[in-house]
């Protein structure tokens, strides 16, 4: 088969690799129908994630059709359309039993496109299929559910739920990339009083307003703290959500929250940030961190099914899987291309989705 293979820092190739096969009885083999690229894939390509070894197939977000299952798999069968999530769950370890799949110690967690071959490929082996894939309801297209593989549960769990967004709250979201925008989208489920988006890029701030932010602040102006204070009678935001991953934005969030407020860090940090405990200790603030668990994926899927969430707006560019090298160029140059998420499709771009799922599969 063909797949997008990591060749070491700065190197990636769409090329031939061996077909995946069942290794454990809990595995499934999935034909990839749609996949997408994540900012984390760009981090891997920069060499920031050294545990990814050259030769690994990249990608941890996809929708596909099961073509084969191991002997122990009972809840999905060949022909089923499934969402493949960024997080795999063994279902048996202490953390999986607590619903904390991101911390799985039984061989799951974030493994696809990281510790084992990923899903930017024609086929993929998905371990622990019973507890790690989600059947796609009839009537939903790949693009309806694809972004449930990572950005939506990440934004909702690590941002909105960890930050305990409540009705009426002023929520400041720093960073309006795919994660920040997904945070705006899912924060609205909790009826905040006001959503303030803070970014440096004017096109991202325009997007934030389109996604439902009430106020957009250009962080280059340097007065985000004063502007949020003005909006909140001098108190600060009830919740600040960090969706960038650099020290300055974490430190900004700590300044944006009111006494008794909550700071939810979503960004992945490569450098230490300063925690001003000398100012914070007396302010009763809550600071949370986290990797997504994806426990809310079924709930978010139901909201998409009922039409209350529409993540299709994240799909700004479409490519055939075979052209994924071009897709990386466009996604990697988001400042110029204005890409949010690029969809990599198994069929030639533009083909009717319903047709694609009538392809026969082996039983
Ligand atoms: N915790 C998790 O489980 C998890 C999962 C997925 C992604 N992430 C992380 O979430 C973060 C956001 O992801 P993304 O894909 O949206 O990234 P992105 O790079 O597409 O977006 C980041 C945004 O931050 C803005 N920005 C940069 N510097 C800024 C500053 N000083 N002030 C204000 N805005 C600034 C950029 O203009 C951009 O719009 C990343 O660090 C990513 O690795 C975390
Ligand atoms: Zn991702
Ligand atoms: Zn586990």
Short mmCIF file of C-alpha atoms in Angstrom, two decimals, residues 33 77 105 109 146 162 205 208 213 239 339 348:
data_model
loop_
_atom_site.label_atom_id
_atom_site.label_comp_id
_atom_site.label_asym_id
_atom_site.label_seq_id
_atom_site.Cartn_x
_atom_site.Cartn_y
_atom_site.Cartn_z
CA UNK A 33 -11.48 6.94 3.53
CA UNK A 77 -17.13 -5.95 11.69
CA UNK A 105 -0.72 2.12 30.51
CA UNK A 109 -2.93 6.35 24.63
CA UNK A 146 -13.39 13.59 11.05
CA UNK A 162 -11.27 21.39 32.63
CA UNK A 205 -9.42 36.65 14.68
CA UNK A 208 -12.97 33.47 15.72
CA UNK A 213 -16.54 34.83 19.66
CA UNK A 239 -11.98 31.24 32.57
CA UNK A 339 -5.87 26.61 6.15
CA UNK A 348 -10.34 11.58 -6.15
#
